[in-house]
Short mmCIF file of C-alpha atoms in Angstrom, two decimals:
data_model
loop_
_atom_site.label_atom_id
_atom_site.label_comp_id
_atom_site.label_asym_id
_atom_site.label_seq_id
_atom_site.Cartn_x
_atom_site.Cartn_y
_atom_site.Cartn_z
CA UNK A 1 -47.77 -63.44 75.07
CA UNK A 2 -45.73 -63.51 71.85
CA UNK A 3 -45.86 -60.55 69.50
CA UNK A 4 -47.10 -61.56 66.08
CA UNK A 5 -44.80 -60.19 63.35
CA UNK A 6 -46.26 -57.18 61.61
CA UNK A 7 -47.68 -58.01 58.19
CA UNK A 8 -45.44 -56.59 55.48
CA UNK A 9 -46.93 -54.46 52.71
CA UNK A 10 -47.10 -56.13 49.32
CA UNK A 11 -45.33 -54.21 46.54
CA UNK A 12 -45.35 -55.07 42.81
CA UNK A 13 -42.73 -53.78 40.33
CA UNK A 14 -42.54 -54.73 36.65
CA UNK A 15 -40.20 -53.88 33.78
CA UNK A 16 -40.55 -54.44 30.03
CA UNK A 17 -37.91 -56.53 28.25
CA UNK A 18 -37.75 -54.27 25.20
CA UNK A 19 -34.13 -53.16 25.74
CA UNK A 20 -31.35 -53.11 28.33
CA UNK A 21 -32.18 -50.61 31.12
CA UNK A 22 -30.28 -47.34 31.18
CA UNK A 23 -28.23 -45.85 33.99
CA UNK A 24 -31.31 -43.66 34.56
CA UNK A 25 -33.55 -46.73 35.07
CA UNK A 26 -30.94 -48.20 37.40
CA UNK A 27 -30.26 -45.16 39.60
CA UNK A 28 -33.89 -44.01 39.48
CA UNK A 29 -35.56 -47.32 40.34
CA UNK A 30 -33.74 -50.65 40.02
CA UNK A 31 -31.02 -49.79 42.54
CA UNK A 32 -33.71 -49.31 45.19
CA UNK A 33 -35.59 -52.54 44.42
CA UNK A 34 -33.26 -54.78 46.43
CA UNK A 35 -33.52 -52.44 49.45
CA UNK A 36 -37.29 -52.30 49.04
CA UNK A 37 -37.54 -56.12 49.11
CA UNK A 38 -36.02 -56.37 52.57
CA UNK A 39 -38.80 -54.24 54.12
CA UNK A 40 -41.78 -55.42 52.03
CA UNK A 41 -43.41 -58.51 50.57
CA UNK A 42 -42.26 -57.92 46.97
CA UNK A 43 -43.09 -59.31 43.56
CA UNK A 44 -40.91 -58.41 40.56
CA UNK A 45 -41.80 -59.29 36.99
CA UNK A 46 -40.62 -59.07 33.39
CA UNK A 47 -43.62 -57.47 31.64
CA UNK A 48 -43.41 -59.32 28.31
CA UNK A 49 -47.17 -59.21 27.60
CA UNK A 50 -47.03 -55.41 27.71
CA UNK A 51 -44.17 -55.42 25.19
CA UNK A 52 -46.25 -56.79 22.29
CA UNK A 53 -48.44 -53.69 21.82
CA UNK A 54 -45.52 -52.83 19.51
CA UNK A 55 -44.60 -55.54 16.99
CA UNK A 56 -41.65 -57.56 18.31
CA UNK A 57 -39.17 -59.86 16.58
CA UNK A 58 -39.90 -63.30 18.17
CA UNK A 59 -36.31 -64.49 18.73
CA UNK A 60 -35.32 -61.07 20.08
CA UNK A 61 -38.27 -60.92 22.50
CA UNK A 62 -37.40 -64.39 23.84
CA UNK A 63 -33.74 -63.45 24.28
CA UNK A 64 -34.47 -60.09 25.88
CA UNK A 65 -36.98 -61.62 28.32
CA UNK A 66 -34.33 -64.09 29.51
CA UNK A 67 -31.73 -61.30 29.72
CA UNK A 68 -34.06 -59.02 31.68
CA UNK A 69 -34.86 -61.84 34.10
CA UNK A 70 -31.11 -62.44 34.59
CA UNK A 71 -30.63 -58.71 35.18
CA UNK A 72 -33.28 -58.71 37.94
CA UNK A 73 -31.24 -61.36 39.74
CA UNK A 74 -27.99 -59.51 38.99
CA UNK A 75 -29.15 -56.28 40.70
CA UNK A 76 -29.43 -58.25 43.94
CA UNK A 77 -33.03 -59.50 44.00
CA UNK A 78 -33.25 -62.81 45.85
CA UNK A 79 -35.71 -65.44 44.50
CA UNK A 80 -35.87 -66.93 48.03
CA UNK A 81 -36.96 -63.59 49.49
CA UNK A 82 -39.18 -62.20 46.68
CA UNK A 83 -41.34 -63.61 43.91
CA UNK A 84 -39.48 -62.97 40.63
CA UNK A 85 -41.31 -64.11 37.49
CA UNK A 86 -42.11 -63.52 33.83
CA UNK A 87 -45.62 -62.13 33.25
CA UNK A 88 -46.60 -64.50 30.39
CA UNK A 89 -45.68 -67.53 32.56
CA UNK A 90 -48.74 -66.70 34.70
CA UNK A 91 -51.87 -67.03 32.48
CA UNK A 92 -54.03 -65.40 35.17
CA UNK A 93 -52.73 -61.98 33.99
CA UNK A 94 -54.44 -62.38 30.60
CA UNK A 95 -57.58 -63.90 32.14
CA UNK A 96 -57.97 -61.14 34.71
CA UNK A 97 -57.31 -58.48 32.05
CA UNK A 98 -60.38 -59.71 30.10
CA UNK A 99 -62.58 -59.60 33.20
CA UNK A 100 -61.40 -56.08 34.01
CA UNK A 101 -61.96 -54.92 30.41
CA UNK A 102 -65.64 -55.49 31.15
CA UNK A 103 -65.46 -53.22 34.22
CA UNK A 104 -63.60 -50.40 32.48
CA UNK A 105 -65.46 -47.65 30.66
CA UNK A 106 -64.44 -46.86 27.08
CA UNK A 107 -64.10 -43.16 27.94
CA UNK A 108 -61.72 -43.94 30.82
CA UNK A 109 -59.38 -45.91 28.57
CA UNK A 110 -59.62 -43.31 25.76
CA UNK A 111 -58.44 -40.57 28.13
CA UNK A 112 -55.11 -42.25 28.86
CA UNK A 113 -52.27 -39.92 27.86
CA UNK A 114 -49.93 -42.80 27.02
CA UNK A 115 -52.46 -44.25 24.56
CA UNK A 116 -52.69 -40.91 22.76
CA UNK A 117 -48.89 -40.51 22.64
CA UNK A 118 -48.18 -44.07 21.51
CA UNK A 119 -50.96 -43.91 18.89
CA UNK A 120 -49.16 -40.98 17.28
CA UNK A 121 -45.77 -42.69 17.58
CA UNK A 122 -47.00 -46.01 16.11
CA UNK A 123 -49.72 -44.70 13.79
CA UNK A 124 -49.45 -47.79 11.55
CA UNK A 125 -50.30 -50.15 14.46
CA UNK A 126 -52.90 -48.62 16.79
CA UNK A 127 -54.11 -51.98 18.09
CA UNK A 128 -56.72 -52.85 20.71
CA UNK A 129 -53.94 -54.08 23.03
CA UNK A 130 -52.45 -50.58 23.07
CA UNK A 131 -55.89 -49.22 24.00
CA UNK A 132 -56.53 -51.79 26.76
CA UNK A 133 -52.95 -51.70 28.09
CA UNK A 134 -54.14 -49.99 31.34
CA UNK A 135 -56.56 -52.85 32.11
CA UNK A 136 -53.75 -55.39 31.75
CA UNK A 137 -51.70 -53.22 34.10
CA UNK A 138 -54.66 -53.11 36.50
CA UNK A 139 -54.85 -56.92 36.30
CA UNK A 140 -51.13 -57.16 37.11
CA UNK A 141 -51.64 -55.06 40.22
CA UNK A 142 -55.00 -56.32 41.49
CA UNK A 143 -54.21 -60.04 41.05
CA UNK A 144 -51.70 -59.91 43.90
CA UNK A 145 -53.77 -57.81 46.33
CA UNK A 146 -50.98 -55.26 45.95
CA UNK A 147 -50.79 -52.54 48.60
CA UNK A 148 -48.22 -50.33 46.86
CA UNK A 149 -46.88 -49.81 43.34
CA UNK A 150 -43.76 -47.72 42.60
CA UNK A 151 -44.81 -45.52 39.69
CA UNK A 152 -43.11 -42.81 37.68
CA UNK A 153 -44.98 -39.74 36.48
CA UNK A 154 -45.78 -41.46 33.14
CA UNK A 155 -47.58 -44.35 34.89
CA UNK A 156 -49.54 -42.36 37.49
CA UNK A 157 -52.69 -42.36 35.36
CA UNK A 158 -52.51 -46.15 35.02
CA UNK A 159 -52.45 -46.60 38.79
CA UNK A 160 -55.41 -44.24 39.10
CA UNK A 161 -57.46 -46.30 36.64
CA UNK A 162 -56.50 -49.52 38.49
CA UNK A 163 -57.83 -47.92 41.70
CA UNK A 164 -61.06 -46.85 39.93
CA UNK A 165 -61.60 -50.38 38.53
CA UNK A 166 -60.95 -51.99 41.94
CA UNK A 167 -63.40 -49.63 43.67
CA UNK A 168 -66.03 -50.18 40.96
CA UNK A 169 -65.73 -53.98 41.21
CA UNK A 170 -65.70 -53.92 45.04
CA UNK A 171 -68.77 -51.68 44.98
CA UNK A 172 -70.66 -53.90 42.53
CA UNK A 173 -70.05 -57.14 44.45
CA UNK A 174 -68.23 -56.88 47.78
CA UNK A 175 -64.59 -56.23 48.76
CA UNK A 176 -62.52 -58.36 46.36
CA UNK A 177 -59.45 -56.32 45.46
CA UNK A 178 -57.03 -54.30 47.59
CA UNK A 179 -57.12 -50.70 46.34
CA UNK A 180 -53.44 -49.93 45.57
CA UNK A 181 -51.52 -46.83 46.61
CA UNK A 182 -48.43 -45.31 44.96
CA UNK A 183 -45.20 -46.43 46.65
CA UNK A 184 -43.24 -43.49 47.97
CA UNK A 185 -39.86 -44.97 48.75
CA UNK A 186 -36.36 -43.61 48.62
CA UNK A 187 -36.20 -41.36 45.60
CA UNK A 188 -33.54 -42.25 43.12
CA UNK A 189 -31.82 -39.77 40.85
CA UNK A 190 -33.64 -38.33 37.87
CA UNK A 191 -30.96 -38.93 35.24
CA UNK A 192 -31.03 -36.78 32.10
CA UNK A 193 -29.68 -37.35 28.59
CA UNK A 194 -25.92 -36.81 28.28
CA UNK A 195 -26.45 -35.01 24.96
CA UNK A 196 -29.58 -32.99 25.80
CA UNK A 197 -29.73 -32.59 29.60
CA UNK A 198 -33.18 -30.98 29.43
CA UNK A 199 -34.61 -34.41 28.49
CA UNK A 200 -34.77 -37.59 30.58
CA UNK A 201 -32.24 -40.32 29.68
CA UNK A 202 -34.15 -42.77 27.48
CA UNK A 203 -33.61 -46.26 26.08
CA UNK A 204 -35.22 -45.11 22.84
CA UNK A 205 -32.97 -42.07 22.24
CA UNK A 206 -31.70 -42.28 18.63
CA UNK A 207 -28.34 -40.75 19.68
CA UNK A 208 -26.20 -43.59 21.10
CA UNK A 209 -24.07 -41.09 23.06
CA UNK A 210 -27.13 -39.80 24.97
CA UNK A 211 -27.69 -42.77 27.24
CA UNK A 212 -25.59 -45.26 29.19
CA UNK A 213 -26.80 -48.86 29.34
CA UNK A 214 -26.40 -50.89 32.55
CA UNK A 215 -24.38 -53.40 30.50
CA UNK A 216 -22.12 -50.92 28.65
CA UNK A 217 -18.39 -51.72 28.89
CA UNK A 218 -16.10 -49.41 30.94
CA UNK A 219 -14.65 -48.03 27.66
CA UNK A 220 -18.12 -47.22 26.30
CA UNK A 221 -19.12 -45.54 29.56
CA UNK A 222 -15.93 -43.43 29.64
CA UNK A 223 -16.40 -42.30 26.00
CA UNK A 224 -20.04 -41.32 26.56
CA UNK A 225 -19.26 -39.25 29.65
CA UNK A 226 -16.29 -37.58 27.99
CA UNK A 227 -18.61 -36.38 25.19
CA UNK A 228 -21.37 -35.28 27.62
CA UNK A 229 -22.76 -31.79 27.00
CA UNK A 230 -21.74 -29.21 29.64
CA UNK A 231 -21.37 -25.39 29.41
CA UNK A 232 -18.65 -22.79 28.87
CA UNK A 233 -18.23 -21.73 32.52
CA UNK A 234 -15.78 -24.55 33.39
CA UNK A 235 -16.76 -24.48 37.09
CA UNK A 236 -18.24 -27.55 38.81
CA UNK A 237 -21.17 -26.10 40.75
CA UNK A 238 -24.91 -26.71 40.91
CA UNK A 239 -26.90 -23.79 39.53
CA UNK A 240 -29.80 -22.80 37.26
CA UNK A 241 -28.87 -22.91 33.59
CA UNK A 242 -26.11 -25.50 34.16
CA UNK A 243 -28.27 -28.50 33.17
CA UNK A 244 -25.39 -30.64 31.91
CA UNK A 245 -23.23 -30.15 35.03
CA UNK A 246 -26.26 -30.49 37.35
CA UNK A 247 -27.02 -33.84 35.72
CA UNK A 248 -23.43 -35.08 36.09
CA UNK A 249 -23.36 -33.92 39.72
CA UNK A 250 -26.60 -35.83 40.39
CA UNK A 251 -25.13 -39.01 38.88
CA UNK A 252 -21.83 -38.60 40.80
CA UNK A 253 -23.73 -37.97 44.05
CA UNK A 254 -25.81 -41.11 43.55
CA UNK A 255 -22.75 -43.29 42.87
CA UNK A 256 -20.47 -41.89 45.58
CA UNK A 257 -22.90 -40.76 48.31
CA UNK A 258 -21.35 -37.25 48.31
CA UNK A 259 -23.63 -34.22 48.53
CA UNK A 260 -23.33 -31.30 46.10
CA UNK A 261 -21.26 -29.14 48.50
CA UNK A 262 -18.69 -31.93 48.88
CA UNK A 263 -18.59 -32.41 45.10
CA UNK A 264 -18.03 -28.68 44.52
CA UNK A 265 -15.15 -28.72 47.04
CA UNK A 266 -13.60 -31.85 45.49
CA UNK A 267 -13.48 -30.25 42.04
CA UNK A 268 -12.68 -26.68 43.09
CA UNK A 269 -10.11 -25.37 40.61
CA UNK A 270 -10.41 -28.44 38.36
CA UNK A 271 -11.81 -28.46 34.84
CA UNK A 272 -14.71 -30.36 33.30
CA UNK A 273 -12.36 -32.96 31.81
CA UNK A 274 -11.32 -34.14 35.30
CA UNK A 275 -14.93 -34.06 36.50
CA UNK A 276 -16.32 -36.07 33.56
CA UNK A 277 -13.60 -38.70 34.02
CA UNK A 278 -14.40 -38.99 37.74
CA UNK A 279 -18.15 -39.32 37.04
CA UNK A 280 -17.48 -42.06 34.46
CA UNK A 281 -15.21 -43.92 36.91
CA UNK A 282 -17.88 -43.75 39.66
CA UNK A 283 -20.49 -45.15 37.26
CA UNK A 284 -18.13 -47.95 36.14
CA UNK A 285 -17.52 -48.88 39.80
CA UNK A 286 -21.27 -48.70 40.58
CA UNK A 287 -22.23 -51.02 37.73
CA UNK A 288 -19.32 -53.49 38.08
CA UNK A 289 -20.97 -55.84 40.66
CA UNK A 290 -24.19 -55.93 38.59
CA UNK A 291 -22.29 -56.66 35.36
CA UNK A 292 -20.11 -59.32 37.04
CA UNK A 293 -23.15 -61.12 38.47
CA UNK A 294 -25.03 -60.80 35.16
CA UNK A 295 -22.12 -62.27 33.18
CA UNK A 296 -21.91 -65.11 35.70
CA UNK A 297 -25.58 -66.17 35.41
CA UNK A 298 -26.58 -65.31 31.82
CA UNK A 299 -24.85 -68.42 30.48
CA UNK A 300 -26.52 -70.69 33.05
CA UNK A 301 -29.84 -71.22 31.27
CA UNK A 302 -30.86 -74.13 33.54
CA UNK A 303 -30.47 -71.98 36.66
CA UNK A 304 -32.47 -69.12 35.09
CA UNK A 305 -35.24 -71.49 33.92
CA UNK A 306 -35.42 -73.08 37.39
CA UNK A 307 -35.73 -69.66 39.08
CA UNK A 308 -38.32 -68.49 36.53
CA UNK A 309 -40.39 -71.70 36.90
CA UNK A 310 -40.37 -71.44 40.69
CA UNK A 311 -41.24 -67.74 40.52
CA UNK A 312 -44.13 -68.44 38.13
CA UNK A 313 -45.42 -71.18 40.44
CA UNK A 314 -45.45 -68.85 43.47
CA UNK A 315 -47.02 -66.01 41.45
CA UNK A 316 -49.66 -68.37 39.95
CA UNK A 317 -50.70 -69.54 43.41
CA UNK A 318 -51.28 -65.95 44.62
CA UNK A 319 -52.89 -64.81 41.35
CA UNK A 320 -55.13 -67.90 41.14
CA UNK A 321 -56.72 -67.17 44.51
CA UNK A 322 -57.73 -63.66 43.44
CA UNK A 323 -58.87 -64.74 39.95
CA UNK A 324 -61.11 -67.49 41.37
CA UNK A 325 -62.59 -65.10 43.91
CA UNK A 326 -63.40 -62.52 41.21
CA UNK A 327 -64.87 -65.15 38.84
CA UNK A 328 -67.06 -66.57 41.61
CA UNK A 329 -68.43 -63.11 42.42
CA UNK A 330 -69.17 -62.35 38.75
CA UNK A 331 -71.13 -65.62 38.56
CA UNK A 332 -69.01 -67.99 36.45
CA UNK A 333 -69.79 -71.70 36.78
CA UNK A 334 -66.60 -73.07 38.32
CA UNK A 335 -65.72 -76.76 38.46
#
């Protein structure tokens, strides 16, 4: 008797197209996405609907969505192996979000930490979309009967509310949605700001020297690492109170595969200047294949549109099945 292949877990990962990802985004998450796709049934998406809770410049949003899609392919994601799409190309996301709004309590949404933080940050535009952002995220997840979602600490609450909504809906009708779990995969590096190593590296940091973009040129990368904040000890070792050096060691370890003991030995008797240069060179080498592939495909708009259209078609088929099932259970007249 033949063994039936074990069903792979379905994993959904999404990224907003609001700016080019940082080295922190890459080493912390994106680098692991390609590896994750070989062991799981993966969907990857450009979350452009989520981006408009903050007012966007239309031409820029269009360009950045295309660029982010190209970057997903450039990091090694294969459209033959995974479903890679743009969120707004699948109308079921917006439709399901409305249904789920009606199964989400006002108090639940009001408790979301991110809503409180973003309301303060964008006090002139506290829109309903910002408030109902978690239900759109729940729709993203539940539409695909997702088993696992890779989430950072800032998104944990959103996964919890998606689980609560799924359980509430399943309890009211009958099992309809898979209740998602957090994906605990290979942990990437937690990369800190090069100018304030007590803070996470961020795309929105006003100091351009604080973060490295995945598409920065080798010269830009070298300059940023050379001006990275360190300490006065001038010894490359991992220790409490050496946040700047600890951060650089983490980055170097991620790019070279060396552990901290090996790094300390390599730079024994050498100064921070040598170390910073070596870290920059390892980052340049790490990002080169991604940048080469990106530069190769970004100009081929027909290829990108073809991949995006095929990805949207596959995603729409999966999402449509779940949407129809949910609508039928609620009692909509379907034709």
